[in-house]
mmCIF file of C-alpha atoms in Angstrom:
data_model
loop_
_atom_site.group_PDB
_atom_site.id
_atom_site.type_symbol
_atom_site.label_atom_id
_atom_site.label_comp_id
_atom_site.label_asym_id
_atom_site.label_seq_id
_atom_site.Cartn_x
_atom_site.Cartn_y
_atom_site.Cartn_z
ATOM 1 C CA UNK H 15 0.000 0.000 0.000
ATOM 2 C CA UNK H 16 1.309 3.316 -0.643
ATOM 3 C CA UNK H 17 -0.284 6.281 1.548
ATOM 4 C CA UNK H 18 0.617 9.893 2.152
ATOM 5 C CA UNK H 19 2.812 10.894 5.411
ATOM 6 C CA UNK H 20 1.731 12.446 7.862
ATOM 7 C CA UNK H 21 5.137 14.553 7.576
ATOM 8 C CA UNK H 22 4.898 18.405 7.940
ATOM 9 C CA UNK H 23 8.426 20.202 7.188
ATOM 10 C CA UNK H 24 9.489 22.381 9.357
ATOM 11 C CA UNK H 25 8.415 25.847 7.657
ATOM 12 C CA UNK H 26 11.882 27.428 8.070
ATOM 13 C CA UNK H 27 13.392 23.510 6.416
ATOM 14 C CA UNK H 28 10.939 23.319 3.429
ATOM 15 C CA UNK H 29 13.722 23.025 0.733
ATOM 16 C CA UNK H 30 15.121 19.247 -0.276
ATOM 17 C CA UNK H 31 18.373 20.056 0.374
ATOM 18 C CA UNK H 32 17.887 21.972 3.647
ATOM 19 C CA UNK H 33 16.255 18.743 4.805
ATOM 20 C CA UNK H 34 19.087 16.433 3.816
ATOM 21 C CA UNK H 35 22.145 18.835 5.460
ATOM 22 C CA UNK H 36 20.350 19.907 8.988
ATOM 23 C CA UNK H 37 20.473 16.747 10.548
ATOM 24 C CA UNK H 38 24.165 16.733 9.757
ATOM 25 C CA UNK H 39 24.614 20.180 10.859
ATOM 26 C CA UNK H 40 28.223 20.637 12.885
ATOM 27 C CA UNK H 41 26.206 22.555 15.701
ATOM 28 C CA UNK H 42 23.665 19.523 16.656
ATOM 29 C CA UNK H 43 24.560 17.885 19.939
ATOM 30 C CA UNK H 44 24.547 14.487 19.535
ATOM 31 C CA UNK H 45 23.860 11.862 22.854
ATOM 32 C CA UNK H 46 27.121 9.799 23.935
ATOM 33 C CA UNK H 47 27.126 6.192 22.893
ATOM 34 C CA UNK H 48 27.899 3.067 25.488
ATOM 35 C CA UNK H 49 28.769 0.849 23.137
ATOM 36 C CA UNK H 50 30.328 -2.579 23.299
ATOM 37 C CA UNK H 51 32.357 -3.816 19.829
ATOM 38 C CA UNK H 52 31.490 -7.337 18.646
ATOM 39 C CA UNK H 53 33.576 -8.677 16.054
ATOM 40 C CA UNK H 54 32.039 -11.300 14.294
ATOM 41 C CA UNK H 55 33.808 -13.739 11.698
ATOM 42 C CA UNK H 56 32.552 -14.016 8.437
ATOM 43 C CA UNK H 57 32.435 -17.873 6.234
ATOM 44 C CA UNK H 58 34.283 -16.308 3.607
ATOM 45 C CA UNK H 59 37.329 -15.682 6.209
ATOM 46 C CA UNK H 60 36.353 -11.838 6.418
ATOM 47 C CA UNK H 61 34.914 -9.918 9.577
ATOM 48 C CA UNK H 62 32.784 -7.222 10.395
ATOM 49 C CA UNK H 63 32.019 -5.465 13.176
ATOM 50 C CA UNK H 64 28.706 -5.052 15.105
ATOM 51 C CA UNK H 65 28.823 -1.942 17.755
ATOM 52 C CA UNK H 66 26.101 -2.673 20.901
ATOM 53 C CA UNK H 67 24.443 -0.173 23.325
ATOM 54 C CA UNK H 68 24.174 -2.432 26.105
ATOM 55 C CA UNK H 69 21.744 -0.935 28.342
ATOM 56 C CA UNK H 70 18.991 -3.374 28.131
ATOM 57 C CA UNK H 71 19.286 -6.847 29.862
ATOM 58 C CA UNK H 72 18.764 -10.103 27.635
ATOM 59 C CA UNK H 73 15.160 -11.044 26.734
ATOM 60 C CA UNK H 74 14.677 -7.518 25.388
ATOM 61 C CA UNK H 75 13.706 -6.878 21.811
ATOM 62 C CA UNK H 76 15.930 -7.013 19.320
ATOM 63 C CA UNK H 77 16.757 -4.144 16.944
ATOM 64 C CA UNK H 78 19.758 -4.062 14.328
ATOM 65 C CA UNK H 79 20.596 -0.624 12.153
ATOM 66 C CA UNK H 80 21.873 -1.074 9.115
ATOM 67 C CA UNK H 81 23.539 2.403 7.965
ATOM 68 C CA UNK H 82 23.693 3.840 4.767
ATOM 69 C CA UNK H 83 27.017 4.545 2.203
ATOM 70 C CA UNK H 84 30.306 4.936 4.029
ATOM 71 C CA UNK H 85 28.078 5.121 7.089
ATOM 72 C CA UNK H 86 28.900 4.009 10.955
ATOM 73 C CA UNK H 87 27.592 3.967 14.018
ATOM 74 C CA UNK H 88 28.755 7.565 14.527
ATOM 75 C CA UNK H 89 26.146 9.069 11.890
ATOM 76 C CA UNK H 90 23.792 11.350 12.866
ATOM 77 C CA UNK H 91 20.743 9.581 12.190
ATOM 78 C CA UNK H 92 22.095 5.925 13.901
ATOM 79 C CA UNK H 93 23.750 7.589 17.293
ATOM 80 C CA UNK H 94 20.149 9.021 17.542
ATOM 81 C CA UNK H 95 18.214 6.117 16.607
ATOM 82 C CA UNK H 96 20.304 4.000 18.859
ATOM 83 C CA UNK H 97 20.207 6.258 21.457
ATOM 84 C CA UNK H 98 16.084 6.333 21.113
ATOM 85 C CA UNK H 99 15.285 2.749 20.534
ATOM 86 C CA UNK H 100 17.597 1.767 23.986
ATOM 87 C CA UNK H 101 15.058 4.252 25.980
ATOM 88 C CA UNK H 102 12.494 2.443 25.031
ATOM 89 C CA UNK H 103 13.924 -0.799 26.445
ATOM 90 C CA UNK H 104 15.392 -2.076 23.615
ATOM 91 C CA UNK H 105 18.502 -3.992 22.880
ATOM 92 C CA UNK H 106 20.154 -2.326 20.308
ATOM 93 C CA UNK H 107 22.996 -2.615 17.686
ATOM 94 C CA UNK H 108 24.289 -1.855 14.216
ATOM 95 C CA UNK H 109 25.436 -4.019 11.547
ATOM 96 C CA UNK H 110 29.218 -2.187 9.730
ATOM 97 C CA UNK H 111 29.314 -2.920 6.595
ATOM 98 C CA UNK H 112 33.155 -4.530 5.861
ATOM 99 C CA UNK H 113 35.891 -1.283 6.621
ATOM 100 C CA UNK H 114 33.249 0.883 7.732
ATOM 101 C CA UNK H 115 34.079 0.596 11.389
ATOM 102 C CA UNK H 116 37.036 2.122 10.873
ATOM 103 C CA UNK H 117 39.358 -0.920 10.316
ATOM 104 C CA UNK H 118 39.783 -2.603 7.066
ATOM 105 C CA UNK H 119 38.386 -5.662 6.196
ATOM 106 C CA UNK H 120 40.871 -8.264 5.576
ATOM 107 C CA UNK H 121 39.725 -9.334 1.964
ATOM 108 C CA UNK H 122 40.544 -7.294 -1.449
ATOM 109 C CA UNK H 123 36.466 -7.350 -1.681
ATOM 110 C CA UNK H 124 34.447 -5.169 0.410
ATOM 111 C CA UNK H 125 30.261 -4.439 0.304
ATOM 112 C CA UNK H 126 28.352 -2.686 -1.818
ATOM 113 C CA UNK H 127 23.675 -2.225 -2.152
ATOM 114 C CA UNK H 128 23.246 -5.194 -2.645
ATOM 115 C CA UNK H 129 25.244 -7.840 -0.396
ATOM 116 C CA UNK H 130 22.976 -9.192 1.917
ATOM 117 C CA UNK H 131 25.254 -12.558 2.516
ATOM 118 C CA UNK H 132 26.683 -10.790 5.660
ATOM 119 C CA UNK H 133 23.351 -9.091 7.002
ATOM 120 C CA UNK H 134 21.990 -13.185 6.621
ATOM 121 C CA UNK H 135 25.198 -13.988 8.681
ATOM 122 C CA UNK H 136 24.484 -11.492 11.519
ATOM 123 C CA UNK H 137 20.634 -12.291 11.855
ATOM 124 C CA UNK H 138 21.762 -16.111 12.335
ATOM 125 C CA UNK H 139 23.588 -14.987 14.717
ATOM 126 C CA UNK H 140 21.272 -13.138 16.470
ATOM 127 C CA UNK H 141 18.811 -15.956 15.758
ATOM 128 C CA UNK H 142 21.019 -18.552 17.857
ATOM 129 C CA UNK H 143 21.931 -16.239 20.817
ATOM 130 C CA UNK H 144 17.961 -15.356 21.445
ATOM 131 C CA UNK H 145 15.277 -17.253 19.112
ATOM 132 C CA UNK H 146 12.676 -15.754 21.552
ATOM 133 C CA UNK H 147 12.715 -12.445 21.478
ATOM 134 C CA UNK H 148 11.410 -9.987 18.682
ATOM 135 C CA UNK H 149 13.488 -9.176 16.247
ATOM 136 C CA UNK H 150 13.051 -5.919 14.043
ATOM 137 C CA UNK H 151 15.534 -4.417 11.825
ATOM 138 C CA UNK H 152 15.750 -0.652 10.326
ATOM 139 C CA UNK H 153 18.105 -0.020 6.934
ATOM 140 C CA UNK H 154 19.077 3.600 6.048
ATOM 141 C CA UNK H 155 19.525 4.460 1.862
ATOM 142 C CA UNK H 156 21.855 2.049 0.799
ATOM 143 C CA UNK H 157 21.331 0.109 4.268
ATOM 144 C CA UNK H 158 17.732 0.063 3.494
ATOM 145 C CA UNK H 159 18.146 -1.075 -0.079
ATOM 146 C CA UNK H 160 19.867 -4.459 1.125
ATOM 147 C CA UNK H 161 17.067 -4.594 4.012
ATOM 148 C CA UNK H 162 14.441 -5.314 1.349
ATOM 149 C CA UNK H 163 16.883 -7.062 -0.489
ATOM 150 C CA UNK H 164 17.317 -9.536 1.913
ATOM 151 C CA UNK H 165 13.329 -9.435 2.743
ATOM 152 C CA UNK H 166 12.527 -10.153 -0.792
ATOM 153 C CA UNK H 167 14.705 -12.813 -0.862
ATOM 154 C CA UNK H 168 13.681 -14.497 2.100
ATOM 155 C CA UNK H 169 9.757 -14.049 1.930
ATOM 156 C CA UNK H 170 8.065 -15.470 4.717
ATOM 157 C CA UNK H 171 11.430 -17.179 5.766
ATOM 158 C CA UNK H 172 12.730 -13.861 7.098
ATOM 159 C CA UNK H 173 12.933 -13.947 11.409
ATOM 160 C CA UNK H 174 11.715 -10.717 11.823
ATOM 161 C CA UNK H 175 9.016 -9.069 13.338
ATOM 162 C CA UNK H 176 9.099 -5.994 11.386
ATOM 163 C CA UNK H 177 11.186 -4.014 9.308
ATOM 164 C CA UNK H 178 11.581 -0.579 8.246
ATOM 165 C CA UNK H 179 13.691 1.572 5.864
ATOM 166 C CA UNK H 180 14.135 5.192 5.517
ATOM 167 C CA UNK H 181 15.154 7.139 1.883
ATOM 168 C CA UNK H 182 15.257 4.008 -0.087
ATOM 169 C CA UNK H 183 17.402 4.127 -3.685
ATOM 170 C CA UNK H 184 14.983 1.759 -5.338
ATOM 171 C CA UNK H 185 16.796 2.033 -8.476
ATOM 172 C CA UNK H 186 19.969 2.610 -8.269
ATOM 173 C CA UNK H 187 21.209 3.424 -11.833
ATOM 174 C CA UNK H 188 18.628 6.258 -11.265
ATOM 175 C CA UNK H 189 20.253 7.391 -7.881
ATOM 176 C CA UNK H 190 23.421 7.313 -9.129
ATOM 177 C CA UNK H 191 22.145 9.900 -12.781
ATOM 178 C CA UNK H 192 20.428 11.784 -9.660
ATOM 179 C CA UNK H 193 23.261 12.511 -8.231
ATOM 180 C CA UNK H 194 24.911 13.848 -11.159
ATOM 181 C CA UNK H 195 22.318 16.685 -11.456
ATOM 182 C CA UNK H 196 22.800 19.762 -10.646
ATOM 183 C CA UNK H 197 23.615 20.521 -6.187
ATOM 184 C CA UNK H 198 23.356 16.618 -6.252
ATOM 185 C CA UNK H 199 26.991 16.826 -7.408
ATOM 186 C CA UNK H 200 27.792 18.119 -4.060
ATOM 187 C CA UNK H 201 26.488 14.540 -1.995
ATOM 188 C CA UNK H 202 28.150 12.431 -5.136
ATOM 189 C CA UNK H 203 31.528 14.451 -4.335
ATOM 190 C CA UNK H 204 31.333 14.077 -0.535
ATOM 191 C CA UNK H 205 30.029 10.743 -0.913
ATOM 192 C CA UNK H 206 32.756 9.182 -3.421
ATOM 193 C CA UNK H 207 35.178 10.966 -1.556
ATOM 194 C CA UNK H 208 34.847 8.659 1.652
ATOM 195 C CA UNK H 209 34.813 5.418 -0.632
ATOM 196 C CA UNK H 210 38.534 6.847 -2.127
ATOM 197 C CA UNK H 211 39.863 7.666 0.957
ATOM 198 C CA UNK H 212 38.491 4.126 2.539
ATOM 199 C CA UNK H 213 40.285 2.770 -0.211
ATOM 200 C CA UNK H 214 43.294 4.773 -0.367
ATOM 201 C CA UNK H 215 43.598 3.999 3.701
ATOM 202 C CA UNK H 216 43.002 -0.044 2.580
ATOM 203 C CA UNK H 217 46.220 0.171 -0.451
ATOM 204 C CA UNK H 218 47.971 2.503 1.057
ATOM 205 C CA UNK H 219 50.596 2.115 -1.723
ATOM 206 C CA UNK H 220 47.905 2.277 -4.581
ATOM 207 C CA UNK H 221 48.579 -1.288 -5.500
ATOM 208 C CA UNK H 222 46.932 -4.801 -4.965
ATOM 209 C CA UNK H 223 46.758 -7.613 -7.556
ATOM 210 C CA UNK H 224 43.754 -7.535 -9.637
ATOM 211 C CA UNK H 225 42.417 -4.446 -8.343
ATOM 212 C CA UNK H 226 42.412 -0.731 -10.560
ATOM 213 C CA UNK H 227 43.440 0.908 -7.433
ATOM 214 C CA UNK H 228 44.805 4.069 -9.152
ATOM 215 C CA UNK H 229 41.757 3.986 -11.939
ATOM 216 C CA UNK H 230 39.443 4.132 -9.411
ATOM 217 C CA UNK H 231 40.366 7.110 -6.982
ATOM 218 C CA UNK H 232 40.643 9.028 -10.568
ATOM 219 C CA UNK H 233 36.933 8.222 -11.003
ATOM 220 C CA UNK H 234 34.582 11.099 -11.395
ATOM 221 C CA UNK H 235 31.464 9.485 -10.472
ATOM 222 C CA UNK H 236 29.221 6.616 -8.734
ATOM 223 C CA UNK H 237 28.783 4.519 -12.427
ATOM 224 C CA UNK H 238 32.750 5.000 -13.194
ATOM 225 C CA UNK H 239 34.111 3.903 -9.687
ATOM 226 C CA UNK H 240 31.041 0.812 -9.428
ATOM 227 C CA UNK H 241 32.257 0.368 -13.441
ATOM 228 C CA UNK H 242 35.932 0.230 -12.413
ATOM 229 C CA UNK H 243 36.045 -1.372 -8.582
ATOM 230 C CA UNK H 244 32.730 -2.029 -7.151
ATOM 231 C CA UNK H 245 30.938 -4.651 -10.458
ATOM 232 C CA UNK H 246 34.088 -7.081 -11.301
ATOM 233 C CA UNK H 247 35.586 -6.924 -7.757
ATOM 234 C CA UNK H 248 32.053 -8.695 -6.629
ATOM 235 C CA UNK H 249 31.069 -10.898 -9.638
ATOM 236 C CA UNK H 250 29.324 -8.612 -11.813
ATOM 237 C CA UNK H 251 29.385 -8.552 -15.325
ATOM 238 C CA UNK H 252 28.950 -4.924 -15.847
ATOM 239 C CA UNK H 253 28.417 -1.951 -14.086
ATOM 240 C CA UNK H 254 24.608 -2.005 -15.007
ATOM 241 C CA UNK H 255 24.244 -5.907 -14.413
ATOM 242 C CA UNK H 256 25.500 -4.762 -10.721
ATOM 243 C CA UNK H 257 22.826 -1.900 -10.819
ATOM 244 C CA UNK H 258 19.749 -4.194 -12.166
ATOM 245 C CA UNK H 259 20.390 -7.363 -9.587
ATOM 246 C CA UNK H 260 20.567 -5.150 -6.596
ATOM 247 C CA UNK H 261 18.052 -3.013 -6.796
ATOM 248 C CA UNK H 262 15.643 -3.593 -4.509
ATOM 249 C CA UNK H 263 12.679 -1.945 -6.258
ATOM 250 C CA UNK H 264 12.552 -5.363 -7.895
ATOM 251 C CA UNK H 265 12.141 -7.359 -4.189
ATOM 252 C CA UNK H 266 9.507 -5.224 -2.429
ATOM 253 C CA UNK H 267 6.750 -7.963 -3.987
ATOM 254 C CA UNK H 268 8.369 -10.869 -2.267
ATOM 255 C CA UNK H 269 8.418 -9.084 1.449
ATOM 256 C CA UNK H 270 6.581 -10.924 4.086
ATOM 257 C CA UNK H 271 7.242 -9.247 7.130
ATOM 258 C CA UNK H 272 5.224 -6.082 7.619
ATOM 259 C CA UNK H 273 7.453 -3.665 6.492
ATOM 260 C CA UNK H 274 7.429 0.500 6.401
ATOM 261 C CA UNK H 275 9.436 2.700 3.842
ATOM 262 C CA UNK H 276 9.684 6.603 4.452
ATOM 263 C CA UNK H 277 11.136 8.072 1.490
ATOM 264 C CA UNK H 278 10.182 11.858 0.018
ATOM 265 C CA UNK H 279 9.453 12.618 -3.640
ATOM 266 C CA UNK H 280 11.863 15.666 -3.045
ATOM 267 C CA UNK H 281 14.951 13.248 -1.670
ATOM 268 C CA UNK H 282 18.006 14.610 -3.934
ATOM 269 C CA UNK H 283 19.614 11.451 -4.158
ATOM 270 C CA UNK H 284 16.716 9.894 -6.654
ATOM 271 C CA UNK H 285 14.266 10.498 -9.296
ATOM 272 C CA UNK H 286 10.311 10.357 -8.552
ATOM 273 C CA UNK H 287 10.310 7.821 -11.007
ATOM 274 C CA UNK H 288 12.538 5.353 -9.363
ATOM 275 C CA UNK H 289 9.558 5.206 -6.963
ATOM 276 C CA UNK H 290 7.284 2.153 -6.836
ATOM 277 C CA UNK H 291 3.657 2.042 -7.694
ATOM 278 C CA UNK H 292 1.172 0.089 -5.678
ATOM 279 C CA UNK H 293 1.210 -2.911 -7.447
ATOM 280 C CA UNK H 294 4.990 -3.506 -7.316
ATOM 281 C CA UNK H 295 4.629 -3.558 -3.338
ATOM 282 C CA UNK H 296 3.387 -7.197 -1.353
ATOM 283 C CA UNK H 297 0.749 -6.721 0.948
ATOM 284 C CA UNK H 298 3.187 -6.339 4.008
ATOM 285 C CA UNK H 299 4.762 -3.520 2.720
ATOM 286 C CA UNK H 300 3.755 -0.027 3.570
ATOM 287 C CA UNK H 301 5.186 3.318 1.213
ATOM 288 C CA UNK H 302 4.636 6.478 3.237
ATOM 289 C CA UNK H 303 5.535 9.120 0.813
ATOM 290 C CA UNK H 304 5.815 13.022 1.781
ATOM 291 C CA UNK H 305 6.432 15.669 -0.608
ATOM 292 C CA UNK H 306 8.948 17.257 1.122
ATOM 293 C CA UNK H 307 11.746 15.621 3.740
ATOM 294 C CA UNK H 308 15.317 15.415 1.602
ATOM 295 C CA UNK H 309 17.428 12.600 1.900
ATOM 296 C CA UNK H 310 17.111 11.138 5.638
ATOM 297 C CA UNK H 311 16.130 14.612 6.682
ATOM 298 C CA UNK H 312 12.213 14.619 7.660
ATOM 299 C CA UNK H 313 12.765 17.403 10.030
ATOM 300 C CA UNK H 314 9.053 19.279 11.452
ATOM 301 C CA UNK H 315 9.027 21.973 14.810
ATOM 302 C CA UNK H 316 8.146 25.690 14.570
ATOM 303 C CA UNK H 317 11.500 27.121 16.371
ATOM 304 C CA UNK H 318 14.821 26.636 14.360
ATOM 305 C CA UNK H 319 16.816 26.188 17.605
ATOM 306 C CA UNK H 320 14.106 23.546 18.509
ATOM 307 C CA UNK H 321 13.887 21.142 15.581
ATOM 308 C CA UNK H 322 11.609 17.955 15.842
ATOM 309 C CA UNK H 323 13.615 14.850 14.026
ATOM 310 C CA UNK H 324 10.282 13.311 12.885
ATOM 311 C CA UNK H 325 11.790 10.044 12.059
ATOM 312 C CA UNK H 326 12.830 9.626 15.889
ATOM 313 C CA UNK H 327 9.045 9.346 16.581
ATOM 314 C CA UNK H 328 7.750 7.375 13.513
ATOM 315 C CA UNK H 329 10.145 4.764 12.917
ATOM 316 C CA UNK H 330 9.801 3.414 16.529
ATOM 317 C CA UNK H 331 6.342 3.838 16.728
ATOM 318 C CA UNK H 332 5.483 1.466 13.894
ATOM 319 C CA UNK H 333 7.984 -1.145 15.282
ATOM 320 C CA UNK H 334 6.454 -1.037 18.696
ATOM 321 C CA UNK H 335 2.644 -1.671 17.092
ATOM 322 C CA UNK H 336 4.245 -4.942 15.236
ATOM 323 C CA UNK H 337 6.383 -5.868 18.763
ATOM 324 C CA UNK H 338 3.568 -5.591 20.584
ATOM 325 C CA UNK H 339 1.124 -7.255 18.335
ATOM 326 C CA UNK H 340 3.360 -10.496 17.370
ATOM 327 C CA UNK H 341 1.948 -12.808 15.134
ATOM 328 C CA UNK H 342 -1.423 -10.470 15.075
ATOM 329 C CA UNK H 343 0.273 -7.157 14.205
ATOM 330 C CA UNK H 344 1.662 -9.518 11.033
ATOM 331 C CA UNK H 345 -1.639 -10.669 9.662
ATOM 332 C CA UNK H 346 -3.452 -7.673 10.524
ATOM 333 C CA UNK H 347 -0.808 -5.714 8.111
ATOM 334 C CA UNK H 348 -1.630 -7.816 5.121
ATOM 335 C CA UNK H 349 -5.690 -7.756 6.069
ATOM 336 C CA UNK H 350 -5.722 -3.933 5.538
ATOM 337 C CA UNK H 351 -3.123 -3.166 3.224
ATOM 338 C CA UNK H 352 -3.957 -4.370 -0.229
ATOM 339 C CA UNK H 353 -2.703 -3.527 -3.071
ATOM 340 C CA UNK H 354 -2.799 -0.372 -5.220
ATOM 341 C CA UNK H 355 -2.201 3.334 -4.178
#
């Protein structure tokens, strides 16, 4: 089902790109982290690392973040996630990608939108620690993208009570001609810049074997560093084979876990067109579009010094409904859903 938000932009933060900068704004206080490290071993021989905030005892429900490009737990929009889930008596913890903790992985591969090998790896985990308690995950742009993924994939075989996923790239051949559109250019720039400099810190001398190490720091965009690195390095024929498997826009029919996406028509790292319609979405899925809210912005209050981060109040409100409701909250998403717009 696809519905209108209930999003209101702040008046002073009506403009797309307002909305996608303010939350990263150097002035905002952000709450300090607990957090406990987890390295977890990978089958391939790789790691990653999982970062806890350990303030709830065991038997608590579940949540993992997934973060978006060159994310980490120190984001903006995860600390206060994190930080707002654990309040509510959660146990709490985000998935790094491989090198985005801040160390290396160990293989010349890395991740990229659509890996969701390693996400399966961490929700066994979870799985075998706790098989009781609720489960419920949240993915952020490219973190949400392999969320869905991975849902679509799974269908009903997917542990989780409920998902969500906040400023989806549905399609991302159209995210990445998005972002080579006019102030766009400025996020592509910043963005590309952290994959160069996580792969100049990774071959330090510019060299490994097999890998354009020099071609692709000299890259200019998303489609000619995923041409040059990101496609052949993980099995992909092409650049746009990479871009056409991964997309998740393609998966959102197979979900069966009720499942919310929050993305805005205005989000400057997409097209309105990469947007599904109705009938491309299962019946668990829910599309809450706004016309306004920038790229993982969705910021509402009246008083600039007082912002309201809407998605703070959303996101965990429809997780608690489904936690709360179990098995119920599942059929009773697909009961009133439907399909259509």
């Amino acid at each position: 089902m696809i519905r209108e938000s209930m999003f209101r932009p702040a008046w002073w933060l009506r403009h797309r790109h307002l909305q996608t900068i303010f939350p990263n704004f150097p002035l905002r206080r952000f709450p300090p982290l607990e957090l406990v490290r987890e390295t977890v071993e990978l089958p391939d021989g790789d790691f990653l690392h999982v970062d806890w905030h350990p303030k709830q005892p065991d038997g608590a429900p579940l949540v993992l973040l997934l973060h978006g490009l060159e994310g980490s737990v120190q984001s903006p929009y995860a600390r206060t996630m994190l930080e707002r889930l654990s309040d509510q008596g959660w146990r709490c913890a985000l998935m790094h990608f491989r090198s985005c903790s801040g160390v290396p992985n160990r293989m010349t591969r890395s991740y990229h939108a659509g890996e969701t090998g390693d996400l399966q790896t961490i929700i066994d985990r979870l799985r075998e620690r706790d098989a009781d308690a609720p489960l419920v995950a949240i993915g952020y742009s490219l973190g949400g993208n392999v969320l869905l993924k991975w849902l679509g994939e799974r269908g009903p075989e997917a542990p989780l009570t409920a998902a969500a996923a906040i400023s989806v790239p549905f399609d991302l051949q159209d995210a990445c001609h998005a972002m080579n559109i006019g102030f766009s250019r400025v996020y592509r720039n910043v963005l590309l810049g952290r994959l160069k400099s996580a792969l100049d810190r990774k071959f330090p001398t510019g060299r490994a074997p097999g890998v354009p190490v020099r071609q692709a720091l000299n890259s200019s965009s998303f489609i000619e560093f995923d041409d040059i690195l990101t496609a052949p390095l993980h099995g992909f024929a092409s650049v746009y084979d990479y871009y056409r498997r991964c997309s998740s826009r393609q998966f959102l029919k197979d979900i069966a876990v009720p499942t919310l996406i929050v993305n805005a028509r205005d989000d400057p790292f997409m097209t309105p067109s990469s947007v599904p319609s109705g009938n491309e979405l299962s019946q668990f899925v829910e599309l809450e579009l706004s016309e306004h809210g920038g790229h993982v912005g969705f910021i509402s209050g009246k008083l600039p010094w007082k912002p309201d981060y809407w998605l703070l109040e959303r996101i965990p409100e429809f997780l608690s409904q489904h936690l709360e409701a179990g098995e119920t909250g599942r059929s009773g998403v697909g009961e009133k859903s439907g399909v259509g717009e």
